[in-house]
Coordinates of C-alpha atoms in Angstrom, one line a residue:
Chain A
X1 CA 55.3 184.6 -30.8
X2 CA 53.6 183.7 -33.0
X3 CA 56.9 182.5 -34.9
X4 CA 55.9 184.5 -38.6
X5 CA 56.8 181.3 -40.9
X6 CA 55.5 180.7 -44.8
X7 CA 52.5 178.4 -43.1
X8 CA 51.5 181.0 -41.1
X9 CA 51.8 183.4 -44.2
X10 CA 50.1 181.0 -46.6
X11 CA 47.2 180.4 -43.5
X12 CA 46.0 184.5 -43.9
X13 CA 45.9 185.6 -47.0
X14 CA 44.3 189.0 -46.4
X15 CA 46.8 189.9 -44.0
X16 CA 48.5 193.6 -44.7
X17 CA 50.8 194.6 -42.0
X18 CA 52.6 193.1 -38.9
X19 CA 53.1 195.5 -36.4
X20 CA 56.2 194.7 -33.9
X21 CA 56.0 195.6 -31.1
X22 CA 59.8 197.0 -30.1
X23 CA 62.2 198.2 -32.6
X24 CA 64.5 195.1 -33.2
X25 CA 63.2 193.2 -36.4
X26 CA 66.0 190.3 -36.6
X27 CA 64.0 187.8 -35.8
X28 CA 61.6 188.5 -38.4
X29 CA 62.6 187.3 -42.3
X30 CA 61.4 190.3 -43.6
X31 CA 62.4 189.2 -47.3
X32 CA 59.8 186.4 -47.0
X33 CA 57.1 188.7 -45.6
X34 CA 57.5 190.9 -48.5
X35 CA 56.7 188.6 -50.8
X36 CA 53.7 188.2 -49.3
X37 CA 52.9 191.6 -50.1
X38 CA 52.7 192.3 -46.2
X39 CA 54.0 195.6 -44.3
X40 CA 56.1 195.4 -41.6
X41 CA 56.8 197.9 -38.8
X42 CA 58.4 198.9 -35.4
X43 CA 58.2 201.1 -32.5
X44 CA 61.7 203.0 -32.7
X45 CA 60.1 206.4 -30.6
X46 CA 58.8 204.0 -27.6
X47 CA 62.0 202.3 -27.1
X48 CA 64.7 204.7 -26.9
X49 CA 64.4 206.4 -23.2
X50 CA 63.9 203.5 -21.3
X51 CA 66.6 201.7 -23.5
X52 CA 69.0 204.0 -22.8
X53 CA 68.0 204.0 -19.0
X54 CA 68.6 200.3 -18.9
X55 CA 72.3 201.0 -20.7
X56 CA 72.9 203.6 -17.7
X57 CA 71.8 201.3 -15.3
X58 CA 74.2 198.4 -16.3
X59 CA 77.4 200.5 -16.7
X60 CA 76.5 201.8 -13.1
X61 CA 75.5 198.7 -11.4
X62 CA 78.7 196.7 -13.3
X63 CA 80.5 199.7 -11.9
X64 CA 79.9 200.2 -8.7
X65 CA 79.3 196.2 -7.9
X66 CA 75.6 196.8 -7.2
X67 CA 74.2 193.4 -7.1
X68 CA 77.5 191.7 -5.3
X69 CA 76.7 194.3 -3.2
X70 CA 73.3 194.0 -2.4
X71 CA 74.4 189.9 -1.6
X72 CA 76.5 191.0 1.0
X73 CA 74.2 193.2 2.8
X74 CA 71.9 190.5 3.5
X75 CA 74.2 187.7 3.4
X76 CA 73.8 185.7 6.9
X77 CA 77.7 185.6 7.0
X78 CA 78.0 189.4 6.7
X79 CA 79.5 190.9 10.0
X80 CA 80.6 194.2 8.5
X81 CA 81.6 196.0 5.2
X82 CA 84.8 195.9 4.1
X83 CA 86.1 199.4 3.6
X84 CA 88.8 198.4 1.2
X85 CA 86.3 196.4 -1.4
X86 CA 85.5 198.7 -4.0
X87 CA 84.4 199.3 -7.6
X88 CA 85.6 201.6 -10.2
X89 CA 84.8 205.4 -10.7
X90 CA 82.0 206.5 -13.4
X91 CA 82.2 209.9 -13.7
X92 CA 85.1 211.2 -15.6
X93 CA 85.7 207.9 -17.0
X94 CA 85.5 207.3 -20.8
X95 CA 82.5 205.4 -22.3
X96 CA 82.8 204.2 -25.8
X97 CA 79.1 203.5 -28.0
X98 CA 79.1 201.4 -30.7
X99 CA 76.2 202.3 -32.7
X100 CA 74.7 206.2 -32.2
X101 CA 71.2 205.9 -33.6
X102 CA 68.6 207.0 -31.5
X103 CA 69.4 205.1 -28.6
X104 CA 73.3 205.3 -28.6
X105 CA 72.5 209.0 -29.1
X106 CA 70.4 209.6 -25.8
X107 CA 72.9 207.0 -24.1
X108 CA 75.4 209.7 -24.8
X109 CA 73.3 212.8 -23.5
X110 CA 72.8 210.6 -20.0
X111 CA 76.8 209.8 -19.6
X112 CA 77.6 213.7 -20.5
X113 CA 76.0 214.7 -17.4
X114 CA 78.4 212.0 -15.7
X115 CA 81.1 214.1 -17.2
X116 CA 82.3 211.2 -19.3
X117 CA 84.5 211.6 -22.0
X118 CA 82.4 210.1 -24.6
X119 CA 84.0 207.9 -28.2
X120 CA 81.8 207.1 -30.5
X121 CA 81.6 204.5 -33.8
X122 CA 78.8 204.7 -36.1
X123 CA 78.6 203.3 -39.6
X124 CA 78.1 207.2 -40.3
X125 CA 79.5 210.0 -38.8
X126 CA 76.5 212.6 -36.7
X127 CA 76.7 216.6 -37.5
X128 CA 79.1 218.3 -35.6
X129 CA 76.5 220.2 -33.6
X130 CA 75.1 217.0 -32.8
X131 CA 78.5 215.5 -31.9
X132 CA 79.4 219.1 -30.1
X133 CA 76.0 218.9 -28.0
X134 CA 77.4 215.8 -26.4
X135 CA 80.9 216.1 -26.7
X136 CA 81.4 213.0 -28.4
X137 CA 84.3 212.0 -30.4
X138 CA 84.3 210.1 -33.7
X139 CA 86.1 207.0 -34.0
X140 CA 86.4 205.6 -37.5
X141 CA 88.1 203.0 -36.4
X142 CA 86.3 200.8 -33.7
X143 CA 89.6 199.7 -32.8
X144 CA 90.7 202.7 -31.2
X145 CA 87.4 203.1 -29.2
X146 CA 88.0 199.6 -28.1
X147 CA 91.9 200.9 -26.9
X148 CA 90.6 204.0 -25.0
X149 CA 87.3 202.9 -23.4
X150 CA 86.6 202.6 -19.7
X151 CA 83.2 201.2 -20.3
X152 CA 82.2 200.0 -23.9
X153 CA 78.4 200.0 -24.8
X154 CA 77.0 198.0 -27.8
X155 CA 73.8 199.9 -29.6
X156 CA 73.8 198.4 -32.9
X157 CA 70.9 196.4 -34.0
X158 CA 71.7 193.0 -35.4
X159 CA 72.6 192.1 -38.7
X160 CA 75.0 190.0 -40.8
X161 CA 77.3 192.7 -40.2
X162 CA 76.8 193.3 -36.9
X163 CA 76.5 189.3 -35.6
X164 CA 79.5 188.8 -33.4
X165 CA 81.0 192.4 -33.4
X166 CA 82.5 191.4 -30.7
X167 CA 85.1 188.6 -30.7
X168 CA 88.1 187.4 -29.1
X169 CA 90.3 190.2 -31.2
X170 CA 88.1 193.1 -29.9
X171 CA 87.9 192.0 -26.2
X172 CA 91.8 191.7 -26.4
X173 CA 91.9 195.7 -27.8
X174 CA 89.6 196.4 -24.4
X175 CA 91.5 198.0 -21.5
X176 CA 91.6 195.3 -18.4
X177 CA 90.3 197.5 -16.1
X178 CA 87.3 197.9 -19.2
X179 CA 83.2 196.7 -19.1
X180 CA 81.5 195.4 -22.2
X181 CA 78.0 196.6 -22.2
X182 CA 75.2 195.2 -24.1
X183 CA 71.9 196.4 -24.9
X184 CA 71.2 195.5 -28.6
X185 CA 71.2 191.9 -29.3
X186 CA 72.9 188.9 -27.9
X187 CA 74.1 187.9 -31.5
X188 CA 76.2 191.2 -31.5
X189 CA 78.8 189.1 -29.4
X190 CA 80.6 186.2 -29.8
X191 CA 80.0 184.2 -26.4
X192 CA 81.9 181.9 -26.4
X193 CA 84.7 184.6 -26.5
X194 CA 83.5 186.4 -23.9
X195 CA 83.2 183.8 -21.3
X196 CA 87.2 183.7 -22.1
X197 CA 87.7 186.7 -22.2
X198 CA 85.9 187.2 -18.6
X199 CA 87.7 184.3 -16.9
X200 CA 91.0 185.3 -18.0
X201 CA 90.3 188.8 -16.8
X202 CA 91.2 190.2 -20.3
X203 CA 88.6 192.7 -19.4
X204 CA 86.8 193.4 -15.9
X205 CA 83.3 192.4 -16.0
X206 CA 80.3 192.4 -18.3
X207 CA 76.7 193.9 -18.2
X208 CA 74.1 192.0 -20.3
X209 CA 70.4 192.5 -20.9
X210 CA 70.5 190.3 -24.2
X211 CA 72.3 187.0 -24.6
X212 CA 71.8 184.4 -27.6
X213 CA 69.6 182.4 -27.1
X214 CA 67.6 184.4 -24.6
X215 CA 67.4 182.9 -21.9
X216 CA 70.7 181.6 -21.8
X217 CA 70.9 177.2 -20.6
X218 CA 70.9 176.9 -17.5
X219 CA 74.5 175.4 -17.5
X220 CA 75.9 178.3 -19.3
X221 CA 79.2 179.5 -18.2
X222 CA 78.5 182.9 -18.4
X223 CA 75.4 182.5 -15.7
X224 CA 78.7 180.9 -13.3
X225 CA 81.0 183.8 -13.1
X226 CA 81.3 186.4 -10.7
X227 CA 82.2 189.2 -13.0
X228 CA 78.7 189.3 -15.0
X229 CA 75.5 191.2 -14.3
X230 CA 72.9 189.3 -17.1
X231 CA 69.2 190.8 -17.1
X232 CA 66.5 189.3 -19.0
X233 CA 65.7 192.0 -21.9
X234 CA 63.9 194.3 -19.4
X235 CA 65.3 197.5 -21.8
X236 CA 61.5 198.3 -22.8
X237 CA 60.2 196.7 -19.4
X238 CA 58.3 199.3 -18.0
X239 CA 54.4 200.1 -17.2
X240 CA 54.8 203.2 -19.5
X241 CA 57.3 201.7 -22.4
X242 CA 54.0 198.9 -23.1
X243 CA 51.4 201.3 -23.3
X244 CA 53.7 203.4 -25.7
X245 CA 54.9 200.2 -27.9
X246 CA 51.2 199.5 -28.2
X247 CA 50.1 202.5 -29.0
X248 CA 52.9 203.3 -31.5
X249 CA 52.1 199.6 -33.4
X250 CA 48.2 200.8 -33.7
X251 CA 49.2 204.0 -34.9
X252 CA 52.1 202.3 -37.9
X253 CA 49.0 199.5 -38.2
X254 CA 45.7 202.1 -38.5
X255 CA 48.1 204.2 -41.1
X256 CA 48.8 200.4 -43.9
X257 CA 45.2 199.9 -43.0
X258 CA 43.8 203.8 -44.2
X259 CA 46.6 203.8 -46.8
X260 CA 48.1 206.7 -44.6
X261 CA 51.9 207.6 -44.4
X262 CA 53.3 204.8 -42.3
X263 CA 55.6 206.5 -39.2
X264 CA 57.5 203.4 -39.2
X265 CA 57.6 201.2 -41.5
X266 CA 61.1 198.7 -41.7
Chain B
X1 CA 91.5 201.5 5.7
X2 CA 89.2 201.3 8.7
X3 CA 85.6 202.1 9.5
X4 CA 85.0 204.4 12.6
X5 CA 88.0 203.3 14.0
X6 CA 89.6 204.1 16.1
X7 CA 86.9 205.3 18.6
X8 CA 87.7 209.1 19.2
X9 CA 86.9 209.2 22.9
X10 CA 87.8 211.6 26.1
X11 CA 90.8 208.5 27.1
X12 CA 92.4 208.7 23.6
X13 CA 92.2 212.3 23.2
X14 CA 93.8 212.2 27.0
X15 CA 96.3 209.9 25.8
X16 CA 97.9 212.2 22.8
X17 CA 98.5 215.7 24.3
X18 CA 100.3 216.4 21.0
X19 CA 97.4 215.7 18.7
X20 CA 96.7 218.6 16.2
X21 CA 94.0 217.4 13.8
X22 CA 91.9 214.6 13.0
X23 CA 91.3 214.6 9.3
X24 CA 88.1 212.2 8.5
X25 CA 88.2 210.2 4.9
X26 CA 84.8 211.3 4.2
X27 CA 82.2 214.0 4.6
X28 CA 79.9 212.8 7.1
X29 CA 81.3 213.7 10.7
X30 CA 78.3 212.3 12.9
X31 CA 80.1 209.4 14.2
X32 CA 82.4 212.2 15.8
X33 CA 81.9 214.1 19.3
X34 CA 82.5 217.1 18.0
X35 CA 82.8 219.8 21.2
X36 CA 84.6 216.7 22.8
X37 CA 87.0 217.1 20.0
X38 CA 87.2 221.1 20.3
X39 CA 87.6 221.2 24.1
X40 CA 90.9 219.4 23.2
X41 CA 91.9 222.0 21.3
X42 CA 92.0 219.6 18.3
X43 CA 90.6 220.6 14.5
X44 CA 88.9 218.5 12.4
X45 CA 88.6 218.2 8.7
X46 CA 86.6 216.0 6.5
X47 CA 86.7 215.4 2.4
X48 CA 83.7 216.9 0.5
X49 CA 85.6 217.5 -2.6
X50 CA 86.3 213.7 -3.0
X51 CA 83.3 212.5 -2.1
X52 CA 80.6 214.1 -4.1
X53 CA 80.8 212.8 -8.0
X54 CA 81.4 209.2 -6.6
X55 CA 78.0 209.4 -4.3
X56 CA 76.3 211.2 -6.8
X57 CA 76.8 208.3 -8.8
X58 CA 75.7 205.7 -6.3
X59 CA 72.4 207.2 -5.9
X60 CA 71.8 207.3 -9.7
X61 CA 73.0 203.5 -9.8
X62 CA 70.4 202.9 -7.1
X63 CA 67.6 205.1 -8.5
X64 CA 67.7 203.3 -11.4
X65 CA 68.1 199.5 -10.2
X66 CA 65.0 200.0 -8.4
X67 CA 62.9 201.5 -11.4
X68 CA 63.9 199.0 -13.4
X69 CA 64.1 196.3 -10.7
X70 CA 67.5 195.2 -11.7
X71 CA 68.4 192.9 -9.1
X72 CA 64.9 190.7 -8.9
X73 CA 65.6 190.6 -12.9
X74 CA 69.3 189.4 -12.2
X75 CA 68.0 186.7 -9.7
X76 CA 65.8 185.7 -12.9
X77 CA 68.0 186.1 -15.3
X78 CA 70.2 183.0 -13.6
X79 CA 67.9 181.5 -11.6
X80 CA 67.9 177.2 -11.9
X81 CA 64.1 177.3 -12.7
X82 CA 63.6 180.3 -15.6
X83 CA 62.5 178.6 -18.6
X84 CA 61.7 181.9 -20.2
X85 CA 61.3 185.7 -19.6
X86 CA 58.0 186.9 -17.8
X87 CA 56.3 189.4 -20.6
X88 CA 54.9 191.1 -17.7
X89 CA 58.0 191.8 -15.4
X90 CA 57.7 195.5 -15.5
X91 CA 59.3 198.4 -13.7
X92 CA 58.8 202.0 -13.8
X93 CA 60.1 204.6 -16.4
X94 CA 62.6 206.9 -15.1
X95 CA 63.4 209.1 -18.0
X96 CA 60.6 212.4 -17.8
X97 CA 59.6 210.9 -14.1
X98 CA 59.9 213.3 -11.3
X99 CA 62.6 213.0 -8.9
X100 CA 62.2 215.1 -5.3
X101 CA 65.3 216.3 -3.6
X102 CA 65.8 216.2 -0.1
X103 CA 69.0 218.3 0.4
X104 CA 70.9 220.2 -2.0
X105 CA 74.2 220.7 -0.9
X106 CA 76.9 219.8 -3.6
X107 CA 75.8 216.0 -3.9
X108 CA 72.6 216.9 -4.3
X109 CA 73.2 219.0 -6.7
X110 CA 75.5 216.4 -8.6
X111 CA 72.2 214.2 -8.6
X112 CA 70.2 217.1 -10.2
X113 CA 72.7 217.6 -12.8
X114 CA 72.7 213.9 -13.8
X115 CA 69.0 213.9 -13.4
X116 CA 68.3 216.7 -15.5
X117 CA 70.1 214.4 -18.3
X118 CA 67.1 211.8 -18.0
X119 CA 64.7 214.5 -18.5
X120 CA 63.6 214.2 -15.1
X121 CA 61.1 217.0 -13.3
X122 CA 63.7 218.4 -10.4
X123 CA 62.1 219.2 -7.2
X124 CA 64.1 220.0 -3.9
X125 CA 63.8 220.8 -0.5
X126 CA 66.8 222.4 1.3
X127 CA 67.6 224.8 4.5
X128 CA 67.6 227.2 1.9
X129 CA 66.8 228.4 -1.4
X130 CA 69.5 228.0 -4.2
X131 CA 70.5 230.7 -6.3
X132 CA 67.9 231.4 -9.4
X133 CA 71.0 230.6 -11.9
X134 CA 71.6 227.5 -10.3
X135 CA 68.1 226.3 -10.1
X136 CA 67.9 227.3 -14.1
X137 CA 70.7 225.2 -14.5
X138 CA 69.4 222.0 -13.9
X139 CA 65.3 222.7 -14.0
X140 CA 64.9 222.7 -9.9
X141 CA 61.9 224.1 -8.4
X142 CA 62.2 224.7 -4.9
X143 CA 59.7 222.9 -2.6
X144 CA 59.7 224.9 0.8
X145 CA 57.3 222.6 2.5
X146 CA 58.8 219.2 1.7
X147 CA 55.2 218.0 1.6
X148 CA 54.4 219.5 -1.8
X149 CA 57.9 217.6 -2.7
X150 CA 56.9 214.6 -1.0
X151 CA 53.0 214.6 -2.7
X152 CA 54.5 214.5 -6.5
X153 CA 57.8 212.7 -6.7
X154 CA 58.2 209.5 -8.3
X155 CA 61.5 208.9 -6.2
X156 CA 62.5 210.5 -3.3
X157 CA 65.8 210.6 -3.0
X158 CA 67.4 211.9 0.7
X159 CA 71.3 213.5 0.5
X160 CA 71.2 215.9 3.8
X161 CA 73.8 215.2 6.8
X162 CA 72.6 213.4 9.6
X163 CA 72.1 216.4 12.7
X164 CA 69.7 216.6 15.5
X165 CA 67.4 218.3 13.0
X166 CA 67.4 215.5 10.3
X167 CA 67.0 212.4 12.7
X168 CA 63.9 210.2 11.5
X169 CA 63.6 213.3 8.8
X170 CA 61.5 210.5 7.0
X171 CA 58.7 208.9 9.5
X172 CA 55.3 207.4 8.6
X173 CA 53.7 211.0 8.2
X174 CA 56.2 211.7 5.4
X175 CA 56.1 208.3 3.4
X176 CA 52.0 208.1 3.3
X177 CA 52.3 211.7 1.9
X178 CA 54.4 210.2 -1.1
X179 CA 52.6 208.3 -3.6
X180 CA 52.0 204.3 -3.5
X181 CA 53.8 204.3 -6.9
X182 CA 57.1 206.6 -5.9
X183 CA 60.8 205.3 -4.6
X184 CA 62.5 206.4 -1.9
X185 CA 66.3 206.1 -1.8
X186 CA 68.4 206.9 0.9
X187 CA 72.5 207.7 1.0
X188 CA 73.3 209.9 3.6
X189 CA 72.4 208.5 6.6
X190 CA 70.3 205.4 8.3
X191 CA 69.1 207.0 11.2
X192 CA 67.1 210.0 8.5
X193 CA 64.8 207.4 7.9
X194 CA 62.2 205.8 10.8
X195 CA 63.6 202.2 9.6
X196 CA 60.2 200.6 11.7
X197 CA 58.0 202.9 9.5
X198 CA 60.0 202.0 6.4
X199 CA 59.2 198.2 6.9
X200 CA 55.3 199.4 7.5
X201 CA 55.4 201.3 4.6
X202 CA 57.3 199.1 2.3
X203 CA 54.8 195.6 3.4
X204 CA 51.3 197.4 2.9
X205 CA 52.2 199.2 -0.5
X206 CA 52.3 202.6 1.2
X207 CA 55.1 203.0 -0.8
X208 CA 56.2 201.3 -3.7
X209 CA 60.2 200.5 -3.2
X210 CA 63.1 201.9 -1.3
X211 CA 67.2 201.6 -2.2
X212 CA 69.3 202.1 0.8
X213 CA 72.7 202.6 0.8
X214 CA 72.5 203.2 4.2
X215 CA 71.1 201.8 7.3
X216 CA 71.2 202.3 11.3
X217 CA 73.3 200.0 12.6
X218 CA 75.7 198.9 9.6
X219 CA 75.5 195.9 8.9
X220 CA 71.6 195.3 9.8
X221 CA 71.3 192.3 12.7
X222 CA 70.8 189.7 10.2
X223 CA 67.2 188.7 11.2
X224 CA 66.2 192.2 10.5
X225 CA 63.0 192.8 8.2
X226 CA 63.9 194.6 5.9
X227 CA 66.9 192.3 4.7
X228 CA 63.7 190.0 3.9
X229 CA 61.3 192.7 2.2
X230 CA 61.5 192.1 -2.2
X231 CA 61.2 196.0 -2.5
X232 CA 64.0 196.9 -1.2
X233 CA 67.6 197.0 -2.6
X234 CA 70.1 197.6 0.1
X235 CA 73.7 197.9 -0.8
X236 CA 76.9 197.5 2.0
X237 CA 77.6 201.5 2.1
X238 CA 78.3 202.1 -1.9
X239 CA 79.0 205.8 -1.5
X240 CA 82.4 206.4 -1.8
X241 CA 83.8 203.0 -2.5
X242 CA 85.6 203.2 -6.0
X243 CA 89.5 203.6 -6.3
X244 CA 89.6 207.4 -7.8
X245 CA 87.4 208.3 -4.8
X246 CA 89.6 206.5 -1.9
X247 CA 92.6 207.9 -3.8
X248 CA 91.0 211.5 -4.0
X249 CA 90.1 211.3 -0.1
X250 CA 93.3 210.2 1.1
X251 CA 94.9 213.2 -1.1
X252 CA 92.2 215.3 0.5
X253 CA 92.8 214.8 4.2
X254 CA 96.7 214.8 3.7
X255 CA 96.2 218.0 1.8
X256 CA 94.4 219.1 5.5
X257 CA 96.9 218.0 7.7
X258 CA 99.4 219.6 6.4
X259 CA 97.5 223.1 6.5
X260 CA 96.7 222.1 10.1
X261 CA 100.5 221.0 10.9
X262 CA 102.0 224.3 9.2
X263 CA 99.6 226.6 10.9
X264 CA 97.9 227.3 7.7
X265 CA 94.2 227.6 7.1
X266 CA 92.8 224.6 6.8
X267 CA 90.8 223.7 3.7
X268 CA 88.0 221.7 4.6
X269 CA 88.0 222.5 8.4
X270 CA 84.6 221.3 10.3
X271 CA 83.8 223.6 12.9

């Protein structure tokens, strides 16, 4: 908010730069806004740590059943904990990022110290040193990610080639035993497939901080099953994040406004 | 699988004159008598091996559900009555935070390793020091009074083996020396923490959260405080629980049986 339409536009003529605050820009028309002669830019250094944090935090808490968990330790019903009800094994497992920009990239460093054995499928391949430094492992193919991944994480940002990424075909590539993580848009996936694809156990669970449309109806299947962990878009949610979004949009705005070198301009 | 059972008392020791060893799934052996055990001549063995990646793990999955208050978000996130996200539901940044020690065996070291990953500020407290290359190796400083530890982390988190020494390790003097802002996660053992000083602590902002993966009794009496309190997560004994690690256990103890059985030394042998 405020939704940036041609009224709005049309209602402040002297405006010269929008600053977002984050680094997704999809819901912005950015053709529109140019022809209004206006700037636009993000906050790409802000988001990236605690947007990768939030990533780590799904896979483990999808993982390792953290919030069933937490249900069943303060359940009235509980008596005792089951010894044989368990989750599945992070480290040493194989995590699969889709999209290695900035985030995917510090998503990777994190899950290295896990000892994962890390695939990764970018629209462009990194250096070697970079890919040695986090002992990840092309994939040209997204398909053969999809085959060999114990945990699948989605760090694209959304466009018309990235809306639903994800579909029916590629959650049917996914291991059974696999979890879809996604921390880049809710469009990236196709929903309806993954509701499917959940109830069907044609993969194990899911991990979602976005969803389309955010948030989700409230009589949305995928806020029913018992296989899902859905946040709501808390990847730049902390105290620390908001200061540095701020500051980072004042900075991109002071630099149109002093016809400076814009750090970050989409 | 069972939990603590069965009970390994003087009549069941009485009761199998043959018994050679008792090999716990597991690394923590305080729910065992162990001179009781010894004075039958018996040996013991646990599983460290198995254990450490998998509870490693669990206390990074906690440490980070707390920061970033996963579960409350969750409870949002499908709640009936959300109409729209809160702008200001905010948690606390974890990447470049410090995270304090408390016990560096081989989990705790796991923890420092994955730690050092977030860019996270290692302090630790320990019976003793580590070795310089290993400290270098994941960015630890060494806190020999675990007040200087306790007075800068962010989050706390406690991996030492419940003993005589480490009962109530964590009382009311120890959480008002961390900061009203910090975490405190616990996976070894319930009875490290003062649980009465915990609820205190946790209802007047003395600290700001806790994650337990572990509490004295298991499960809490279900009128207990805490189970009530909004900053706290507590999960139904995480540790261990995922199929490599109950695999890599079960290999581990039948691994030190049959050392024990053959008169061999015995690999994990708890003296």
């Amino acid at each position: 908010r405020p939704t940036i339409d041609r009224e709005l536009l049309e209602s402040l003529p002297n405006l010269k730069v929008i600053g977002n605050s984050g680094v997704g820009v999809d819901h912005l028309d950015l053709k529109m806004i140019s022809n209004f002669g206006v700037k636009v830019t993000n906050t790409p250094h802000a988001v990236a740590d605690p947007t990768a944090d939030i990533g780590m935090a799904l896979m483990l808490a999808s993982a390792r059943r953290l919030v069933e968990g937490c249900q069943i330790a303060v359940s009235p019903d509980t008596k005792y904990f089951a010894v044989d009800w368990l989750g599945v094994e992070v480290t040493r497992a194989t995590l699969g990022i889709i999209g290695m920009g900035s985030i995917g990239y510090k998503v990777a460093q994190r899950a290295r110290a896990f000892n994962m054995r890390i695939l990764y499928h970018n629209r462009n391949r990194r250096r070697k040193e970079e890919e040695e430094a986090v002992g990840a492992h092309y994939c040209e193919k997204m398909e053969d990610l999809l085959q060999q991944s114990d945990f699948v994480m989605l760090v694209v940002n959304l466009t018309p080639e990235t809306h639903k990424l994800i579909g029916k075909k590629e959650l049917g590539l996914m291991k059974p035993t696999a979890t879809l993580i996604n921390i880049s848009r809710g469009g990236v996936i196709d929903q309806d497939a993954l509701v499917e694809a959940l109830q069907n156990k044609v993969i194990r669970a899911a991990a979602l901080d976005v969803t389309y449309p955010e948030p989700l109806p409230r009589d949305h299947p995928l806020l029913k099953l018992n296989n899902i962990i859905i946040t709501p878009h808390i990847g730049t949610a902390t105290v620390q994040a908001v200061r540095m979004m701020a500051e980072e949009a004042i900075a991109n705005m002071l630099a149109v406004l002093n016809g400076q070198p814009i750090p970050s301009e989409v | 699988l069972w939990w603590h059972k069965p009970v390994i008392d003087q009549e069941l020791l009485q009761s199998l004159p043959n018994l050679k060893v008792i090999a716990n799934s597991g690394v923590g052996m305080d729910h065992l008598d162990l001179k009781l055990v010894a004075s039958f001549g018996v040996k013991m063995a646990n599983a460290p091996h198995a254990v450490s990646s998998s509870t490693a793990d669990t206390g990074m999955a906690l440490l980070l559900a707390s920061a970033r208050r996963l579960v409350e978000g969750y409870h949002i996130a499908i709640s009936a009555g959300t109409e729209y996200w809160e702008a200001d539901f905010l948690g606390v940044e974890v990447t470049g935070a410090t995270l304090g020690i408390i016990g560096m065996g081989s989990i705790g070291y796991k923890i420092a390793l994955r730690a050092k990953a977030f860019e996270m500020n290692i302090l630790y407290h320990n019976r003793r020091r580590r070795k310089e290359q290993e400290e270098q190796a994941v960015g630890a400083t060494y806190c020999e009074k675990i007040d200087n530890l306790l007075q800068q982390a962010d989050f706390v988190m406690v991996v030492v083996s419940l003993t005589p020494q480490t009962h109530k390790l964590i009382g009311k003097r120890e959480m008002e020396l961390m900061k009203p802002t910090a975490t405190l996660i616990n996976i070894s053992r319930g009875a490290v923490i003062d649980q009465e000083a915990l609820v205190t602590a946790l209802q007047t902002g003395v600290i700001r959260a806790a994650a337990l993966d572990v509490t004295y009794p298991e499960p809490l009496p279900r009128d207990h405080t805490l189970l009530k309190l909004k900053n706290v997560i507590i999960t139904p004994h995480l540790g261990i629980k995922t199929d490599k690690a109950t695999y890599m256990i079960t290999e581990e103890a039948v691994e030190n049986i049959l050392a024990a059985l053959n008169g061999l030394p015995i690999p994990s042998e708890v003296l």
